PDB file of C-alpha atoms in Angstrom:
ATOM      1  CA  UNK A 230      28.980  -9.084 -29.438  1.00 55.00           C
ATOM      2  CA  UNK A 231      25.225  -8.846 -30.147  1.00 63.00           C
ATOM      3  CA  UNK A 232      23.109  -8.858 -27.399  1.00 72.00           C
ATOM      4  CA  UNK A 233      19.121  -9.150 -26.864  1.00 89.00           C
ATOM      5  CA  UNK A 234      17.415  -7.321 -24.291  1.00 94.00           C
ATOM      6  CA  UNK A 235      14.220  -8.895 -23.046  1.00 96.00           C
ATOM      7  CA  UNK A 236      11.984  -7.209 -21.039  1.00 97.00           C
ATOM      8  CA  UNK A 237      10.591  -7.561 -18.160  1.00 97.00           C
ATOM      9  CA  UNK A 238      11.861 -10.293 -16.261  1.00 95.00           C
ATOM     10  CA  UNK A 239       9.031 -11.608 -14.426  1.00 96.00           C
ATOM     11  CA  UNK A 240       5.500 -10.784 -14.767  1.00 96.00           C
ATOM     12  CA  UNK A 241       2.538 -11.553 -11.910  1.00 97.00           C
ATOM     13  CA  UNK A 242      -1.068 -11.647 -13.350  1.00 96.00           C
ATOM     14  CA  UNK A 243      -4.278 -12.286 -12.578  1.00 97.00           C
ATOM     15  CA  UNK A 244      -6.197 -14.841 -14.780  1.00 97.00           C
ATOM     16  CA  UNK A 245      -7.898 -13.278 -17.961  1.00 97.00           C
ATOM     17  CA  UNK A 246      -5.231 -10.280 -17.889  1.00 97.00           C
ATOM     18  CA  UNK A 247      -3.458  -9.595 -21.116  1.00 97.00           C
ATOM     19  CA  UNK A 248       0.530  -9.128 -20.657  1.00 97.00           C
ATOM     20  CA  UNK A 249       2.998  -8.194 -23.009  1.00 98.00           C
ATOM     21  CA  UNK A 250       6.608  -8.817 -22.813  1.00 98.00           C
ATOM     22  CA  UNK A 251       9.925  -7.451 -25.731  1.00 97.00           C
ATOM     23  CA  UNK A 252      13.117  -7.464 -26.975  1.00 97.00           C
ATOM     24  CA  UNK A 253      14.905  -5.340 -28.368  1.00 96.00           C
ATOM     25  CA  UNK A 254      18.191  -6.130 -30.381  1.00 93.00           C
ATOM     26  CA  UNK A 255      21.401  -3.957 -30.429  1.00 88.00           C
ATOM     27  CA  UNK A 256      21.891  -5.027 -34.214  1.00 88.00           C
ATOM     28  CA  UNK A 257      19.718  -6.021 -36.862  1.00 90.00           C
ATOM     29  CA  UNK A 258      17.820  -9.514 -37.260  1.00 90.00           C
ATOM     30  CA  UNK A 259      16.242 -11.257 -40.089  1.00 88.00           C
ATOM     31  CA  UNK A 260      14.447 -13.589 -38.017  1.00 90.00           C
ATOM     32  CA  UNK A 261      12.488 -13.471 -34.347  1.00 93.00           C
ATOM     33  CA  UNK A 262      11.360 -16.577 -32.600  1.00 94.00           C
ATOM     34  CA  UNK A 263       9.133 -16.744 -29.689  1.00 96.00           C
ATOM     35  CA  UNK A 264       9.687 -19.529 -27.236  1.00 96.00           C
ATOM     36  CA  UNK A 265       7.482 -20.660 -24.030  1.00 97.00           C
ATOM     37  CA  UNK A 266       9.490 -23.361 -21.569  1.00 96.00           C
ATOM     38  CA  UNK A 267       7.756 -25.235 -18.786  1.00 94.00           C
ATOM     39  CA  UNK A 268       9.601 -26.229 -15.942  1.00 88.00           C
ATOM     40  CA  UNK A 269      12.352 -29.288 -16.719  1.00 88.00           C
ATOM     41  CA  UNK A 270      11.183 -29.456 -20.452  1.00 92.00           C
ATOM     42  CA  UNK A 271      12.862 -28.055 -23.592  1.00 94.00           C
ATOM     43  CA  UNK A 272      11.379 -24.334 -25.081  1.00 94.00           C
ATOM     44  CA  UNK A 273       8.470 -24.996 -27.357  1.00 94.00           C
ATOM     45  CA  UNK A 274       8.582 -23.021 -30.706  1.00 93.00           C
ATOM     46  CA  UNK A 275       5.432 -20.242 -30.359  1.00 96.00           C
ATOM     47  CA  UNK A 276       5.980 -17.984 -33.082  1.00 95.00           C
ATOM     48  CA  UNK A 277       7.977 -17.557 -36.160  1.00 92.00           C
ATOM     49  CA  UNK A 278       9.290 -13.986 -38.020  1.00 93.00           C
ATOM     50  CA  UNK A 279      10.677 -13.797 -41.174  1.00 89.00           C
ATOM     51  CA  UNK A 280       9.378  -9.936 -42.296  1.00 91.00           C
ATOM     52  CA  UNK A 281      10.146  -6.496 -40.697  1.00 94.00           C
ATOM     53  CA  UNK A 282       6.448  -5.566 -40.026  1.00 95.00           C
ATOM     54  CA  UNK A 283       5.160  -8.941 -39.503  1.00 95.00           C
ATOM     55  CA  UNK A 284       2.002  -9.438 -37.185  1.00 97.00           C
ATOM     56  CA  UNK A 285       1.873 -13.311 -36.377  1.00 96.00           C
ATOM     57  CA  UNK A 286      -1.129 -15.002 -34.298  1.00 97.00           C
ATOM     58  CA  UNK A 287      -1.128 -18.249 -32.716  1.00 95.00           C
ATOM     59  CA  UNK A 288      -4.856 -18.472 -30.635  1.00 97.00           C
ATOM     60  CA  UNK A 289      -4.229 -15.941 -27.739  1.00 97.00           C
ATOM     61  CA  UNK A 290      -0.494 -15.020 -28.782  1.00 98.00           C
ATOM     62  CA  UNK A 291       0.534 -12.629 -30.849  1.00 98.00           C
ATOM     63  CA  UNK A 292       3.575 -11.477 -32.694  1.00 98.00           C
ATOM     64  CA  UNK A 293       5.480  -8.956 -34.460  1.00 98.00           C
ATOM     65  CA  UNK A 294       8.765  -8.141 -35.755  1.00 96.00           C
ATOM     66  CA  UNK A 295       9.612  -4.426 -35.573  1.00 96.00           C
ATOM     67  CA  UNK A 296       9.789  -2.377 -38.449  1.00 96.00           C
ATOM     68  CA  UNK A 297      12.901  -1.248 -37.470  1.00 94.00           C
ATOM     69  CA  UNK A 298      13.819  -5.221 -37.330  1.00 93.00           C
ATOM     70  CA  UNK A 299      15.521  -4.604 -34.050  1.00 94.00           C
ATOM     71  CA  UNK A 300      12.878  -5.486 -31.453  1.00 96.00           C
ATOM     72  CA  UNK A 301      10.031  -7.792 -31.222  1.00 98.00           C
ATOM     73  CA  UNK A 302       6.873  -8.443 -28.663  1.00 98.00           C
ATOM     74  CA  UNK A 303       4.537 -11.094 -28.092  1.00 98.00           C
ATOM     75  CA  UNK A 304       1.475 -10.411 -26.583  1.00 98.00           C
ATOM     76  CA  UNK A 305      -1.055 -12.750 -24.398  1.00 98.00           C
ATOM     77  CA  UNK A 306      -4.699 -11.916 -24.566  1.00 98.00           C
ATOM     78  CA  UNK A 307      -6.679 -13.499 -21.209  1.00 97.00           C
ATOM     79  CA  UNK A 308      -4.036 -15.420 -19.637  1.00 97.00           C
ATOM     80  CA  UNK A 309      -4.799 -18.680 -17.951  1.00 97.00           C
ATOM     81  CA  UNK A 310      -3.536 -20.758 -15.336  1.00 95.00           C
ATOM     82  CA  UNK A 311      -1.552 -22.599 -18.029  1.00 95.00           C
ATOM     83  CA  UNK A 312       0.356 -19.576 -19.570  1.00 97.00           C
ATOM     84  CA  UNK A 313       2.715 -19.929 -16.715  1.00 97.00           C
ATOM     85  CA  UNK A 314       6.405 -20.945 -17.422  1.00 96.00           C
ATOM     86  CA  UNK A 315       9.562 -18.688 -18.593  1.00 96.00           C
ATOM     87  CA  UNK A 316       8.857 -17.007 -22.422  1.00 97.00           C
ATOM     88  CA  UNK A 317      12.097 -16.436 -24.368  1.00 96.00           C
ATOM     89  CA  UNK A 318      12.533 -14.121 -27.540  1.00 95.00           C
ATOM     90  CA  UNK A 319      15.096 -15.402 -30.148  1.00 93.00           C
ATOM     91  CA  UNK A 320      16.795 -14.179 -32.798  1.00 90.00           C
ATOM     92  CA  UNK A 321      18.902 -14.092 -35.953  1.00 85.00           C
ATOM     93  CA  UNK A 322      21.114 -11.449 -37.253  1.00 78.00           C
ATOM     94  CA  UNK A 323      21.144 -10.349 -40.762  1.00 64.00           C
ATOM     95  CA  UNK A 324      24.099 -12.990 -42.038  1.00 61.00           C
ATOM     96  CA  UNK A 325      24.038 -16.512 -43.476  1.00 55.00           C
ATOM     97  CA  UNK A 326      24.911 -19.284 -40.615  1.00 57.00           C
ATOM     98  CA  UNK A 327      24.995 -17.332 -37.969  1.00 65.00           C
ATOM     99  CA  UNK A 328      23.090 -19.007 -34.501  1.00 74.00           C
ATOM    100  CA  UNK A 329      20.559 -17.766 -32.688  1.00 83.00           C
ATOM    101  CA  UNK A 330      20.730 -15.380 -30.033  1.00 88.00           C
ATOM    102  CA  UNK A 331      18.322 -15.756 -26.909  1.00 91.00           C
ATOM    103  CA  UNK A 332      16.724 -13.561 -24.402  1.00 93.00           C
ATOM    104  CA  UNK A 333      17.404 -14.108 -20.719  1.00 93.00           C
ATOM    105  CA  UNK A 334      13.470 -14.793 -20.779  1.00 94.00           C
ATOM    106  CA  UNK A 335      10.540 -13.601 -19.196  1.00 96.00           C
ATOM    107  CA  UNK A 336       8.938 -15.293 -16.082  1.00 96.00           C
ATOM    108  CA  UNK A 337       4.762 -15.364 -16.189  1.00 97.00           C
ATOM    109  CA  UNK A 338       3.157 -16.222 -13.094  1.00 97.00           C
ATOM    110  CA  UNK A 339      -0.606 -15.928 -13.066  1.00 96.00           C
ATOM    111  CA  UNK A 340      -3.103 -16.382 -10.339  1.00 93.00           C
ATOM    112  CA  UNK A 341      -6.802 -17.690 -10.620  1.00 88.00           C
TER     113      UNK A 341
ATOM    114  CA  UNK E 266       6.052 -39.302 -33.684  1.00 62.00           C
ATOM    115  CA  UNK E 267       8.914 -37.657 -34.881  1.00 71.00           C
ATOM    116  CA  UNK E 268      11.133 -35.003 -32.222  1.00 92.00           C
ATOM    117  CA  UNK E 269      13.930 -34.652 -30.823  1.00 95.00           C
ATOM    118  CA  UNK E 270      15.825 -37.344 -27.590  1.00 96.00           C
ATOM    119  CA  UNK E 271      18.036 -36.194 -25.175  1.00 97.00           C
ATOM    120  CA  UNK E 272      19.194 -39.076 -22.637  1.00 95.00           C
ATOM    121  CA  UNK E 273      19.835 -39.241 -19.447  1.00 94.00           C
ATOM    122  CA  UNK E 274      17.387 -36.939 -18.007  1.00 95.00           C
ATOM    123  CA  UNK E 275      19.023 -36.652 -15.204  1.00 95.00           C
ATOM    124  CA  UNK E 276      23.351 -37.336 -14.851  1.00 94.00           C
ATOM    125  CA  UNK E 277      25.602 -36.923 -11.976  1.00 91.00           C
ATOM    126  CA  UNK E 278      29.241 -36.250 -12.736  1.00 87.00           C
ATOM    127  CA  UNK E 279      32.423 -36.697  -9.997  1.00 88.00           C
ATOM    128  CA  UNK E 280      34.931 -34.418 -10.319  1.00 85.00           C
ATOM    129  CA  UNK E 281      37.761 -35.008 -12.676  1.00 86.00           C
ATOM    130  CA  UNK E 282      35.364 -37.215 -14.507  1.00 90.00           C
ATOM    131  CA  UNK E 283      33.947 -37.000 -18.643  1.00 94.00           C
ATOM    132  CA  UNK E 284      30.447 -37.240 -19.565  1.00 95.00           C
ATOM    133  CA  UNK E 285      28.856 -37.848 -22.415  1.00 96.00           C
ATOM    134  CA  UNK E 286      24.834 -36.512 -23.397  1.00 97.00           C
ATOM    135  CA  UNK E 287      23.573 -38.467 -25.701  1.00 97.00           C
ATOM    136  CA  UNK E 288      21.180 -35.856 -28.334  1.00 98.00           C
ATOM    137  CA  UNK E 289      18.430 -37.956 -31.224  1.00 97.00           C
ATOM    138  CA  UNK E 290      16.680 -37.183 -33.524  1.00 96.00           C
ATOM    139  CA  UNK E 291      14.409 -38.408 -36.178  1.00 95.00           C
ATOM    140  CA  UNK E 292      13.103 -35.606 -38.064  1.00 92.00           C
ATOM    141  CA  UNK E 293      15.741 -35.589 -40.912  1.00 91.00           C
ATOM    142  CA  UNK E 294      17.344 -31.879 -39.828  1.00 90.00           C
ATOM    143  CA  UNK E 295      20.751 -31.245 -41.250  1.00 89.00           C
ATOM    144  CA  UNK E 296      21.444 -28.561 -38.650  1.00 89.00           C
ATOM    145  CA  UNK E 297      22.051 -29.681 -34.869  1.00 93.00           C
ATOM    146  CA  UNK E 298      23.146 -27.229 -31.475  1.00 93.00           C
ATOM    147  CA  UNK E 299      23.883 -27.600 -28.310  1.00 96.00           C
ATOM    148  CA  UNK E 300      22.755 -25.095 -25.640  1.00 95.00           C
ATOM    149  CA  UNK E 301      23.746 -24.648 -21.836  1.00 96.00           C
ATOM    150  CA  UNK E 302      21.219 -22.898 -19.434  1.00 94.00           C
ATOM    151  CA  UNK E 303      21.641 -21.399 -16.401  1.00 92.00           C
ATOM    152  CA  UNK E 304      19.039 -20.340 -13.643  1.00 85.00           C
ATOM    153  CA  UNK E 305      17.627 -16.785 -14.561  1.00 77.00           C
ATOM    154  CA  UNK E 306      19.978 -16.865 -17.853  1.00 79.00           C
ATOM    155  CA  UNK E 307      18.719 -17.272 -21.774  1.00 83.00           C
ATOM    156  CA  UNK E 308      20.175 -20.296 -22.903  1.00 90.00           C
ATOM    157  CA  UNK E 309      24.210 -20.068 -24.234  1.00 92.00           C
ATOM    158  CA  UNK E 310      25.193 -21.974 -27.482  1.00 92.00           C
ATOM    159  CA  UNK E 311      28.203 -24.522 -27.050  1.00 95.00           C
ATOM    160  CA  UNK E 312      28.344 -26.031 -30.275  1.00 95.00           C
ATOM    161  CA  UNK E 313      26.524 -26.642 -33.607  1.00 92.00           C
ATOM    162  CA  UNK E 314      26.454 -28.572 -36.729  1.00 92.00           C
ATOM    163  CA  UNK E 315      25.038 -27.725 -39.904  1.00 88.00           C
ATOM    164  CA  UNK E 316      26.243 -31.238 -41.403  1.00 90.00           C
ATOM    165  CA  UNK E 317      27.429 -34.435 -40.872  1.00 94.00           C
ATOM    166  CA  UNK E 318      31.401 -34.620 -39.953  1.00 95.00           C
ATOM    167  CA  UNK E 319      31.339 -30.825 -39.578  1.00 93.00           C
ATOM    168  CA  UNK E 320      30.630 -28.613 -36.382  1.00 94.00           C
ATOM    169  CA  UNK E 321      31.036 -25.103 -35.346  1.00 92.00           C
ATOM    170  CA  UNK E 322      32.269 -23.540 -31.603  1.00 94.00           C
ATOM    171  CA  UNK E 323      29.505 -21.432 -30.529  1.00 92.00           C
ATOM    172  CA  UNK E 324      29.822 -18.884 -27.317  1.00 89.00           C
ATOM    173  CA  UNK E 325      31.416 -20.891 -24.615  1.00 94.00           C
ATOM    174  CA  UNK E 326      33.007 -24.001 -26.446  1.00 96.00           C
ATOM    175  CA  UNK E 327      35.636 -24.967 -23.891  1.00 96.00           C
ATOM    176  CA  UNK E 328      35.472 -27.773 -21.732  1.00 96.00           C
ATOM    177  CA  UNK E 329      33.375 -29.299 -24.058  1.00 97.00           C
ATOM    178  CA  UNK E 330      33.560 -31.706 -27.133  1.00 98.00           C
ATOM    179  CA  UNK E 331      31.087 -32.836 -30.129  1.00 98.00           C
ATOM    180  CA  UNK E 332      31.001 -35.263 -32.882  1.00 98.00           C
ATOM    181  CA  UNK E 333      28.964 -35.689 -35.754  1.00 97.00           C
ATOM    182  CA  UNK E 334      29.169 -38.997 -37.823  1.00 97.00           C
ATOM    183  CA  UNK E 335      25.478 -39.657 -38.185  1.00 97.00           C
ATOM    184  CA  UNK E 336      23.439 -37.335 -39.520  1.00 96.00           C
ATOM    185  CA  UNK E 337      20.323 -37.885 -36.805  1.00 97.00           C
ATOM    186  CA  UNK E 338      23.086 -38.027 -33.841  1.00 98.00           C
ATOM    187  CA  UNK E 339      24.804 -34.972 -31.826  1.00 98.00           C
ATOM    188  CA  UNK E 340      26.300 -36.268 -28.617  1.00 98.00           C
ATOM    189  CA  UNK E 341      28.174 -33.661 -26.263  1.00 98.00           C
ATOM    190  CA  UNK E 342      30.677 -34.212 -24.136  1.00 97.00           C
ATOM    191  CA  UNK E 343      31.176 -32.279 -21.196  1.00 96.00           C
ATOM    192  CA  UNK E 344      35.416 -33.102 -20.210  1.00 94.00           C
ATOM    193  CA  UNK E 345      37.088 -32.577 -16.876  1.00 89.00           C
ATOM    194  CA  UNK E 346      38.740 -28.977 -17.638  1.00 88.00           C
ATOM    195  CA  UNK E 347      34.730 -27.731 -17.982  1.00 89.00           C
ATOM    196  CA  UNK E 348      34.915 -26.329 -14.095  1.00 87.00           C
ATOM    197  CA  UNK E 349      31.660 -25.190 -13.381  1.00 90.00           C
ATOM    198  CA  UNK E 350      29.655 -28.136 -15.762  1.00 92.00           C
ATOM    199  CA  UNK E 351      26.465 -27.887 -13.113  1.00 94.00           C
ATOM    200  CA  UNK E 352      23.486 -27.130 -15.509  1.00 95.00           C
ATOM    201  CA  UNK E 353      20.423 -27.768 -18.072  1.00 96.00           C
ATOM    202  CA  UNK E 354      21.737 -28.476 -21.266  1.00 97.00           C
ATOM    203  CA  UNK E 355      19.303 -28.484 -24.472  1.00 96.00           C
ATOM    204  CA  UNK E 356      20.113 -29.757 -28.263  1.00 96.00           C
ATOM    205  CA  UNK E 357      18.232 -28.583 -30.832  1.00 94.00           C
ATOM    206  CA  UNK E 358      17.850 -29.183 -34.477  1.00 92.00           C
ATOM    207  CA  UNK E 359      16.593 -27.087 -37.430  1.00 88.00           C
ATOM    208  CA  UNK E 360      15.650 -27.730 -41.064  1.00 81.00           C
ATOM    209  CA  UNK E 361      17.114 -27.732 -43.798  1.00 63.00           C
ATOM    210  CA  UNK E 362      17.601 -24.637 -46.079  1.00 58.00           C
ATOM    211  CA  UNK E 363      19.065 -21.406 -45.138  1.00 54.00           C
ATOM    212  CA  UNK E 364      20.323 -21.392 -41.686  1.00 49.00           C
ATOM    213  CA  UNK E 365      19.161 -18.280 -41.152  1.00 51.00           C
ATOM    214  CA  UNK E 366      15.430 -18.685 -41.849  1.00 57.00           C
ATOM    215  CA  UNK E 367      14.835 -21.992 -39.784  1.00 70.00           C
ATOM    216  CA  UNK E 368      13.282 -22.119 -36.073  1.00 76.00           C
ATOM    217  CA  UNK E 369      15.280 -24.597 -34.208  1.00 82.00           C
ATOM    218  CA  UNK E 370      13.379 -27.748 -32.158  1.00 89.00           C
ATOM    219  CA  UNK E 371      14.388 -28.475 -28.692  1.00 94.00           C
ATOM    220  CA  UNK E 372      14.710 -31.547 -26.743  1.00 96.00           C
ATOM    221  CA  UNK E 373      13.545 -31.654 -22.893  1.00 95.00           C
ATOM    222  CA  UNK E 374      16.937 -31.640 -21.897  1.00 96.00           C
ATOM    223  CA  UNK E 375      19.629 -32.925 -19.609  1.00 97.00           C
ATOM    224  CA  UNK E 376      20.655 -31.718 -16.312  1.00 96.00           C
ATOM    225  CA  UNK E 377      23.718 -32.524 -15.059  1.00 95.00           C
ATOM    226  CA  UNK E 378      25.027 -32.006 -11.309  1.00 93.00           C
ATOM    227  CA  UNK E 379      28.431 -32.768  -9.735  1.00 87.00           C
ATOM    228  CA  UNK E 380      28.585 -34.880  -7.108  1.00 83.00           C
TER     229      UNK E 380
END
């Protein structure tokens, strides 16, 4: 079955560092999501990608969808304390109806 | 405001027993899922529903049931035969249009533990 590959796992950062985190797809996707969950809550929507090529911002976050629409990354310009929590990528292959596929997520920790 | 309930927030199950989670919402999406998560995994899909009266098995369907006779309604129930039920569960709706275009909203979940 399709599978997403999200890279890396966990992250530790010092405040004001930029990080960048990715996944890459083993088949193709019409649509990337970005997702940020805090502890105990539901994942908040970040960033939406409809377009191969796509550059997204949202404040300090930014997105694109590959070109070759198998991978995405979100970057995070000068973290803060309250970037922490577990990022997941998301995605959609190329076919009506079909669910979305998650990342196991990426873990940012960062330290004032 | 309009979003997305999930109720309890926290549910203990006995073994051998059948729970229901109870999954609201109010912002008029057709579509409706139902994810599992695990520690250190990305979150699994169980079921979904793109309408009323009609749902879908997603990736790991048994041990658990759905029903959709409202439209703003979703609740999942998690039966005896699910062995290992211990975990955050998370519904989610999405707009209206084509599936494949539409970000889905979350809830802040459920966790359920066996007693």
């Amino acid at each position: 079955g399709q599978q997403l590959n999200q890279s890396p796992q966990s992250m530790f950062i010092q405040e004001g560092e930029d990080v960048s985190m990715n996944c890459t797809s083993s088949s193709i996707f019409n649509t990337w999501l970005w997702y940020k969950q805090d502890p105990g809550e539901g994942p908040v929507l970040l960033i939406a990608l409809y377009k191969a090529g796509e550059l997204t911002s949202n404040g300090r976050l930014t997105a694109q969808f590959g070109i070759t629409r198998k991978d995405s990354f979100l970057n995070i310009s000068a973290s803060i304390p309250s970037d922490v929590g577990i990022y997941f990528c998301a995605g959609r292959a190329n076919q009506a109806g079909t669910a979305l596929i998650f990342g196991k997520g990426t873990t940012l920790s960062v330290s004032s | 405001d309009g979003g997305i309930t999930q109720s309890p927030k926290y549910l203990f199950r006995k073994e051998g027993q059948n729970v229901t989670l109870s999954c609201e919402q109010n912002l008029n999406h057709d579509a409706m899922y139902w994810y599992r998560q695990d520690p250190g995994q990305g979150l699994r899909l169980i079921y979904y529903s793109q309408i009323v009266n009609d749902f879908q098995k997603g990736d790991i369907a048994e041990g658990y049931s759905v029903s959709r006779e409202k439209k703003e309604s979703f609740p999942l129930t998690v039966t005896s035969a699910q062995k290992n039920p211990t975990a955050f569960y998370l519904c989610a709706s999405s707009r209206p249009g084509t599936p494949g275009n539409q970000p889905q909203h979350f809830g802040d979940g459920t966790r359920l533990s066996i007693l």
